[in-house]
Amino acid sequence: MERERIADALAGLRDIVGDAHVLCAAVDTARYFTDWRGRYIGDALCVVRPATTDELSRVVRLCADAGLPMVPQGGNTGLCGGATPRAGQGEVLVNLSRLNRIRALDRDNASITVEAGCKLAAVQTAARDAGLLFPLSLASEGSCEIGGNLSTNAGGVHVLRHGNARDQVLGLEVVLPDGRVWDGLRALRKDNTGYDLKHLFIGAEGTLGFISAAVLKLSPLPAHSALAWVALDDAQRGIDLLAHLRAQASDVLNAFELVGREALTLVLKHMPATRDPLSGVAPWYALIELSGNQPGLDERLGAFLGARMEQGELRDAVIAQDLAQAAALWALRENISEAQRIEGFSVKHDISVPVSAIPCFINQAGERIAQALPGVRIVVFGHAGDGNLHYNLSFPQADDNARLLADAATTNALVYETVRALAGSVSAEHGIGQLKTQLLAECKSPVELDLMRAVKQALDPQALMNPGKLLPPPSI
Ligand code: FAD
């Protein structure tokens, strides 16, 4: 009976999207069932790949009628296992990558309407071709997709100036868990007509429905930019530098990234064609980007850094002289995750604290970790302008990492206790996925958890959308 139900469902899915887009063979499905880090490996009845909102709606209706749980997946670059199906649960993985048309671009309204499966880089390019900017920017932008970006409320390097993914959205189209389509594709900057439903789906990690399309805000494309790589004695110098930049150049400040030496060392070790742009070794670096329409940003950045250097606040600095040098400096920052992946296992934390508390977090967490795990390597980097750090631990000798893995709970507790004592967040930009459901239960109040569960119950009463992700099990 169960077999028949599943066979009928698979046949129905093939009728909707075509045989070629219902994948069942292990050789075809493996890459969809493993997350980017290779940390989660699941399985599903099949991978189904709809190409239009109508196909998606029919797929979802069929699954809902058959009582089959669904896992939305975009570019599969998420770092919390949110897009990986759980093993042995009979889920259907719905991959949105074929739903990838740019539907419209309205120059005068500075907006673009795109489908969920559009790669982030494709949206950036479409905006640039029209003389506009889509400012969301992540190191994974060549692979991640808009539906995934909105479902994780992605951050990235330009949050300091433009805000998170949520801040770029004017309207959404959503396929609800029963297959109905909510057309909220409004392109309005002002619309006070009741609850702003789009914000429920943004950051919901696919637990409330499928984002199928979005109207995104575009910004003016800056004509000029300047980029510097700066060596610092400690993280406090970085935060001081950021405060000076905010005071003197907030009109053009575009990115402020902090990079610890261990992170740079891994990039230089694993990424071909990278080189240290400065002589000498510093414990910390900042990558600073200015952009705007006035010429002379290089000179402005040079004068600013020169003055700070005279005050003894920086060790050294280099300003990119051309686009190739700028790309090489950005590559040092953007390849850190990839270099860590090549290096091997690490215990990762994506945390945020108030910007002013970053040095305190680094010192306090560093001391506690060094005491608990002598010799551990702490790789720290992140979007310091937003108070967001990636705080990752591994031993230089891979064999020692078994100890780290065995002790991950204790290590995590040390990091997260420090975060919480500083009124920070245990997930700044990557979300909860499967990785942090227990942690969510620990750090949200019963009232907040009740409200989240009430929203889930209202929108997905059959609990078919991405089960086991984001929300802790009811018993917790
Ligand atoms: P997926 O991984 O496919 O899915 C992520 C979640 O969204 C899952 O829960 C999935 O079920 C859900 N989902 C996907 N599509 C939909 C949809 N259409 N409707 C409903 N739910 C959906 N993240 C940052 O925020 N900032 C960074 O700077 C950053 N840098 C990164 C660098 C690297 C090298 C890598 C590998 C990752 C990085 N990430 C970063 C994490 C990741 O790229 C983001 O979380 C991204 O937004 C995920 O998009 P995706 O399309 O890959 O989503």
XYZ file of C-alpha atoms and ligand atoms in Angstrom:
529
model
C 0.000 0.000 0.000
C 2.770 2.361 1.076
C 4.780 1.324 -2.030
C 1.757 1.961 -4.229
C 1.207 5.408 -2.717
C 4.832 6.329 -3.400
C 4.807 4.860 -6.913
C 1.672 6.865 -7.691
C 3.271 10.022 -6.318
C 6.417 9.528 -8.392
C 4.342 8.922 -11.514
C 2.356 12.070 -10.769
C 5.546 14.097 -10.333
C 6.857 12.792 -13.688
C 3.627 13.876 -15.354
C 4.107 17.388 -14.014
C 7.805 18.057 -14.687
C 8.781 15.342 -17.175
C 10.762 12.139 -16.621
C 14.119 13.873 -16.908
C 13.399 16.055 -13.892
C 12.431 13.416 -11.345
C 15.734 11.916 -10.239
C 15.815 8.683 -8.263
C 19.098 6.930 -9.157
C 21.885 7.365 -6.601
C 24.305 8.489 -9.273
C 21.977 11.421 -10.107
C 20.853 12.329 -6.613
C 24.095 12.157 -4.588
C 25.093 15.778 -5.074
C 21.662 17.001 -3.945
C 21.756 14.862 -0.791
C 25.107 16.145 0.513
C 25.646 19.628 1.905
C 28.472 21.973 0.820
C 30.739 20.968 3.686
C 30.014 17.254 3.335
C 28.862 17.259 6.916
C 25.265 16.203 6.270
C 24.349 13.342 3.964
C 20.690 12.437 3.647
C 18.373 10.777 1.168
C 14.896 11.276 -0.274
C 12.327 9.492 -2.393
C 13.456 11.613 -5.312
C 14.753 14.988 -6.430
C 12.123 16.906 -8.381
C 13.080 19.933 -10.484
C 10.118 22.130 -11.494
C 10.781 24.912 -14.029
C 7.805 27.237 -13.477
C 5.702 28.470 -10.577
C 2.769 26.515 -11.980
C 4.799 23.276 -12.032
C 6.040 23.987 -8.496
C 2.492 24.608 -7.291
C 1.298 21.302 -8.804
C 4.290 19.422 -7.346
C 3.547 20.819 -3.885
C -0.178 20.086 -4.126
C 0.571 16.498 -5.112
C 3.039 16.028 -2.220
C 0.613 17.636 0.239
C -2.231 15.366 -0.910
C 0.070 12.323 -0.560
C 1.339 13.506 2.856
C 4.942 13.643 1.627
C 7.344 16.003 3.451
C 9.217 18.446 1.182
C 12.719 19.934 1.387
C 13.337 23.087 -0.673
C 16.813 23.434 -2.140
C 18.465 26.259 -4.049
C 22.206 26.389 -4.736
C 22.947 24.024 -1.805
C 25.628 26.318 -0.376
C 23.968 26.680 3.039
C 26.241 25.871 5.953
C 23.690 24.485 8.446
C 22.258 21.449 6.634
C 18.947 23.229 5.954
C 18.694 22.072 2.336
C 19.791 18.491 3.000
C 16.978 15.950 3.429
C 17.117 13.729 6.493
C 18.016 10.086 5.943
C 15.234 7.516 5.793
C 12.337 9.938 6.209
C 10.718 9.527 2.784
C 11.030 13.214 1.932
C 10.848 14.791 -1.522
C 13.692 17.145 -2.342
C 12.389 20.025 -4.454
C 15.285 21.731 -6.213
C 14.452 25.208 -7.536
C 17.440 25.755 -9.847
C 15.415 25.463 -13.077
C 13.033 28.209 -11.934
C 15.603 30.766 -13.046
C 14.166 33.492 -15.249
C 14.647 37.184 -14.762
C 11.074 38.256 -15.310
C 11.409 42.042 -15.471
C 13.667 44.971 -14.703
C 12.132 48.402 -14.073
C 14.879 51.059 -14.312
C 12.748 53.965 -13.145
C 11.442 51.990 -10.164
C 14.950 50.608 -9.553
C 13.615 47.072 -9.135
C 14.071 43.645 -10.656
C 11.696 40.667 -10.601
C 13.504 37.332 -10.504
C 12.663 33.687 -9.973
C 13.953 31.764 -6.971
C 16.507 29.699 -8.904
C 18.398 32.701 -10.336
C 22.005 32.588 -9.210
C 22.902 35.608 -7.082
C 25.703 36.473 -9.547
C 23.208 36.455 -12.442
C 21.004 38.973 -10.624
C 24.024 41.188 -9.916
C 24.988 41.029 -13.610
C 21.476 41.811 -14.846
C 21.356 44.846 -12.552
C 24.821 46.011 -13.633
C 23.916 45.649 -17.316
C 21.080 48.107 -16.666
C 23.448 50.559 -14.930
C 22.196 49.602 -11.448
C 23.491 47.648 -8.449
C 22.095 44.628 -6.621
C 24.230 44.971 -3.492
C 23.890 41.530 -1.876
C 27.332 39.939 -2.177
C 28.625 36.640 -0.741
C 31.666 34.522 -1.515
C 29.238 31.826 -2.718
C 27.478 34.160 -5.167
C 28.377 32.084 -8.240
C 26.437 29.101 -6.810
C 23.838 30.296 -4.314
C 20.374 31.298 -5.539
C 17.983 34.100 -4.691
C 15.411 31.747 -3.146
C 18.124 30.397 -0.819
C 19.449 33.881 -0.099
C 16.021 35.122 0.955
C 15.148 31.946 2.851
C 18.329 32.323 4.921
C 18.136 36.143 5.046
C 21.745 36.101 3.814
C 24.224 38.757 4.923
C 27.585 39.064 3.204
C 30.065 41.865 2.723
C 27.790 44.830 2.003
C 25.366 44.625 4.929
C 27.212 47.539 6.527
C 25.919 49.821 3.777
C 22.860 48.115 2.295
C 21.469 45.760 4.947
C 20.680 42.019 4.835
C 18.815 40.131 2.082
C 15.562 41.047 3.839
C 16.259 44.736 3.228
C 16.475 44.204 -0.541
C 12.960 42.762 -0.939
C 9.881 44.653 -2.136
C 7.631 41.695 -2.874
C 7.445 37.905 -2.970
C 5.636 35.115 -4.753
C 5.257 32.055 -2.517
C 3.932 28.559 -3.124
C 2.251 27.654 0.150
C 2.547 24.176 1.725
C -0.821 23.122 0.228
C 0.167 24.242 -3.280
C -1.727 27.538 -3.390
C 0.224 30.480 -4.819
C 0.399 33.745 -2.886
C 1.140 36.484 -5.410
C 2.742 39.203 -3.319
C 4.984 40.433 -6.150
C 4.451 44.096 -5.368
C 7.092 46.601 -6.396
C 6.102 49.254 -3.861
C 8.333 51.104 -1.447
C 5.325 52.067 0.647
C 2.452 49.670 1.379
C 0.851 49.717 4.822
C -2.001 47.322 4.147
C -1.911 44.965 7.077
C 0.620 42.361 8.142
C 3.727 42.402 5.968
C 3.585 38.698 5.139
C 6.725 38.579 3.006
C 8.881 38.933 6.106
C 7.512 35.653 7.499
C 8.970 33.721 4.572
C 12.304 35.567 4.512
C 14.674 33.768 6.866
C 12.205 30.876 7.361
C 14.636 28.375 5.797
C 11.908 26.735 3.767
C 9.819 25.748 6.787
C 6.752 27.807 5.792
C 6.569 27.465 2.004
C 8.525 27.860 -1.223
C 9.685 31.300 -2.324
C 9.185 31.082 -6.096
C 9.952 34.677 -7.147
C 10.811 38.070 -5.689
C 10.821 41.749 -6.547
C 14.175 43.110 -5.390
C 15.291 46.682 -4.822
C 18.191 47.988 -6.877
C 20.579 50.780 -5.918
C 22.617 53.274 -7.920
C 25.758 51.706 -9.398
C 28.744 53.554 -7.933
C 31.197 54.860 -10.536
C 34.267 54.643 -8.329
C 35.655 52.448 -5.592
C 38.805 52.055 -3.527
C 40.078 49.032 -1.630
C 42.757 48.670 1.052
C 44.296 45.748 2.921
C 45.524 46.909 6.315
C 47.742 45.160 8.897
C 46.775 45.630 12.567
C 48.240 44.814 15.979
C 44.957 43.604 17.432
C 41.203 43.471 16.847
C 40.605 46.584 18.985
C 42.688 48.592 16.463
C 40.317 47.305 13.790
C 37.245 48.477 15.663
C 38.882 51.865 16.332
C 39.647 52.160 12.624
C 36.034 51.343 11.779
C 34.820 54.067 14.165
C 37.104 56.621 12.461
C 35.846 55.500 9.054
C 32.233 55.856 10.134
C 32.965 59.357 11.400
C 34.907 60.496 8.323
C 33.657 58.433 5.394
C 30.246 56.971 6.243
C 28.910 58.327 2.929
C 31.190 55.965 0.969
C 32.015 53.137 3.400
C 30.976 49.917 1.644
C 32.669 47.015 3.450
C 34.797 46.435 6.517
C 36.042 42.885 6.933
C 38.333 41.597 9.664
C 40.718 38.696 8.944
C 42.886 36.918 11.531
C 46.349 35.756 10.516
C 45.440 32.061 10.766
C 42.709 32.598 8.161
C 45.134 34.325 5.788
C 47.704 31.565 6.311
C 45.175 28.920 5.208
C 44.286 30.883 2.063
C 47.965 31.328 1.142
C 48.518 27.617 1.753
C 45.612 26.248 -0.274
C 44.540 28.751 -2.912
C 46.776 28.921 -5.974
C 47.930 32.355 -7.170
C 47.355 34.069 -3.834
C 50.133 36.004 -2.143
C 50.538 38.056 1.003
C 50.232 41.670 -0.164
C 52.311 43.020 2.737
C 55.752 42.134 4.002
C 55.887 41.019 7.606
C 53.330 39.041 9.571
C 50.551 40.804 11.490
C 48.027 39.169 13.825
C 45.042 40.918 12.213
C 44.052 42.485 8.917
C 41.161 44.651 7.745
C 39.822 44.807 4.207
C 38.224 48.205 3.639
C 36.144 49.144 0.616
C 34.842 52.603 -0.235
C 32.531 53.270 -3.167
C 30.649 56.250 -4.534
C 30.205 58.575 -7.467
C 32.890 61.098 -6.656
C 36.344 60.502 -8.149
C 39.364 60.557 -5.845
C 38.346 57.748 -3.478
C 41.846 56.208 -3.643
C 43.337 59.507 -2.522
C 40.727 59.882 0.211
C 41.423 56.373 1.505
C 45.196 56.940 1.243
C 44.998 60.185 3.223
C 42.822 58.544 5.853
C 45.123 55.549 6.310
C 48.231 57.769 6.252
C 46.829 59.833 9.137
C 45.998 56.720 11.155
C 49.430 55.278 10.486
C 51.027 58.465 11.811
C 49.051 57.946 14.998
C 50.578 54.465 15.242
C 47.188 52.793 14.798
C 48.154 50.618 11.817
C 51.196 48.545 11.042
C 51.054 48.737 7.290
C 48.581 49.069 4.409
C 48.269 48.645 0.665
C 45.683 50.235 -1.635
C 44.693 48.328 -4.799
C 46.043 50.136 -7.853
C 43.793 48.495 -10.431
C 40.898 46.069 -10.792
C 43.185 43.021 -10.906
C 44.826 43.990 -7.620
C 41.436 44.670 -6.063
C 40.261 41.207 -7.157
C 43.418 39.671 -5.667
C 42.783 41.389 -2.314
C 39.124 40.324 -2.269
C 40.231 36.774 -3.094
C 42.183 36.654 0.170
C 38.960 37.252 2.052
C 36.516 35.342 -0.104
C 38.524 32.128 -0.292
C 38.792 31.581 3.454
C 35.834 29.156 3.623
C 37.131 27.195 0.638
C 40.662 27.063 2.102
C 39.243 25.763 5.379
C 37.262 23.142 3.516
C 40.437 21.933 1.780
C 42.366 21.966 5.069
C 39.797 19.593 6.568
C 37.546 19.330 9.597
C 36.745 22.372 11.732
C 34.148 23.305 14.309
C 32.474 26.462 13.016
C 30.578 29.249 14.700
C 28.756 32.086 12.934
C 28.163 34.590 15.703
C 27.405 38.258 16.176
C 27.924 40.660 19.050
C 27.613 44.440 19.209
C 30.456 45.844 17.076
C 31.999 47.421 20.162
C 32.167 44.002 21.870
C 34.157 42.251 19.122
C 37.572 42.658 20.807
C 36.129 41.508 24.118
C 34.589 38.440 22.469
C 37.851 37.557 20.742
C 39.848 37.894 23.948
C 37.402 36.109 26.257
C 36.532 33.256 23.900
C 40.201 32.891 22.926
C 41.294 32.543 26.549
C 38.595 30.005 27.373
C 39.260 27.932 24.262
C 43.034 27.982 24.746
C 42.550 26.721 28.293
C 40.141 23.964 27.301
C 41.932 22.889 24.121
C 45.626 23.792 24.305
C 47.214 24.076 20.851
C 43.925 24.477 18.978
C 44.003 26.766 15.943
C 41.437 29.573 16.021
C 40.529 30.847 12.565
C 38.609 34.116 12.855
C 37.287 36.339 10.088
C 34.093 38.091 9.231
C 31.936 41.066 8.601
C 33.207 43.137 11.507
C 31.230 46.162 10.357
C 28.100 44.168 11.294
C 29.527 42.630 14.472
C 29.540 39.237 12.679
C 32.485 36.871 13.099
C 33.124 33.382 11.788
C 34.948 31.713 14.659
C 36.292 28.332 13.627
C 38.427 25.802 15.478
C 40.677 23.006 14.258
C 43.985 21.448 15.221
C 46.926 21.974 12.874
C 47.510 18.189 12.971
C 44.421 16.575 11.444
C 44.721 13.521 13.724
C 44.030 15.695 16.772
C 40.659 16.746 15.397
C 39.002 13.577 16.686
C 39.431 15.162 20.132
C 37.748 18.332 18.911
C 34.878 16.388 17.387
C 34.370 14.369 20.551
C 34.389 17.557 22.608
C 32.376 19.716 20.210
C 29.511 20.212 22.665
C 31.828 21.565 25.373
C 33.666 23.760 22.901
C 30.440 25.130 21.473
C 29.169 25.867 24.959
C 32.290 27.933 25.717
C 31.874 29.984 22.549
C 28.120 30.445 22.885
C 28.257 31.319 26.592
C 30.697 34.082 25.708
C 28.409 35.271 22.910
C 25.364 35.313 25.147
C 27.153 37.092 27.977
C 27.859 39.857 25.455
C 24.199 39.962 24.306
C 25.072 38.459 20.939
C 23.492 35.926 18.566
C 24.472 32.277 18.045
C 23.572 32.500 14.352
C 24.364 35.782 12.668
C 23.792 35.037 8.984
C 23.845 31.320 8.176
C 20.618 30.352 9.939
C 19.651 27.330 12.034
C 19.096 24.430 9.611
C 19.648 21.036 11.272
C 22.784 22.274 12.955
C 21.392 24.596 15.606
C 17.812 23.543 16.414
C 18.799 22.547 19.942
C 20.653 25.826 20.366
C 17.579 27.759 19.250
C 15.594 26.060 22.005
C 18.227 27.135 24.522
C 18.473 30.763 23.516
C 14.859 31.725 22.761
C 12.307 32.350 25.477
C 9.259 30.044 25.768
C 7.131 32.952 24.540
C 9.233 33.428 21.413
C 9.254 29.681 20.692
C 5.466 29.567 21.135
C 5.031 32.388 18.645
C 7.287 30.678 16.116
C 5.384 27.407 16.491
C 2.054 29.222 16.131
C 3.202 30.727 12.833
C 4.365 27.302 11.639
C 1.056 25.694 12.637
C -0.950 28.420 10.880
C 0.930 28.169 7.581
C 1.935 24.497 7.525
C -0.640 22.597 9.609
C 0.458 19.223 8.164
C 4.101 20.009 9.114
C 5.286 18.957 5.654
C 7.707 21.824 4.978
C 11.350 21.047 5.682
C 10.728 19.051 8.868
C 13.525 18.829 11.403
C 14.950 22.203 10.359
C 14.970 25.497 12.247
C 12.303 24.736 14.892
C 13.333 22.490 17.781
C 11.187 19.352 18.240
C 8.058 20.051 20.322
C 9.405 18.067 23.281
C 12.163 20.659 23.842
P 20.421 26.389 -0.005
O 21.663 25.992 0.675
O 19.983 25.556 -1.139
O 19.236 26.465 1.063
C 19.365 27.179 2.253
C 18.045 27.126 3.032
O 17.019 27.814 2.322
C 17.524 25.718 3.240
O 16.863 25.661 4.479
C 16.528 25.521 2.110
O 15.529 24.579 2.446
C 15.958 26.907 1.969
N 15.550 27.273 0.603
C 16.336 27.324 -0.505
N 15.634 27.799 -1.545
C 14.383 28.033 -1.098
C 13.193 28.527 -1.696
N 13.149 28.891 -2.965
N 12.087 28.640 -0.937
C 12.105 28.289 0.374
N 13.204 27.817 0.995
C 14.323 27.701 0.269
N 26.015 33.260 3.888
C 25.888 34.552 4.263
O 24.830 34.945 4.743
N 26.919 35.427 4.140
C 28.104 35.071 3.597
O 29.010 35.902 3.498
C 28.258 33.715 3.159
N 29.404 33.316 2.597
C 29.510 32.017 2.165
C 30.698 31.610 1.564
C 30.825 30.312 1.098
C 32.111 29.905 0.423
C 29.765 29.394 1.259
C 29.871 27.991 0.759
C 28.601 29.783 1.881
C 28.455 31.091 2.327
N 27.273 31.524 2.934
C 27.154 32.833 3.332
C 26.163 30.577 3.157
C 25.202 30.406 1.936
O 25.842 30.708 0.706
C 23.973 31.270 2.137
O 23.256 30.814 3.259
C 23.019 31.306 0.915
O 22.068 32.315 1.124
C 22.329 29.980 0.660
O 21.747 30.018 -0.624
P 21.484 28.663 -1.441
O 20.766 28.991 -2.692
O 22.733 27.909 -1.591
O 20.486 27.930 -0.437
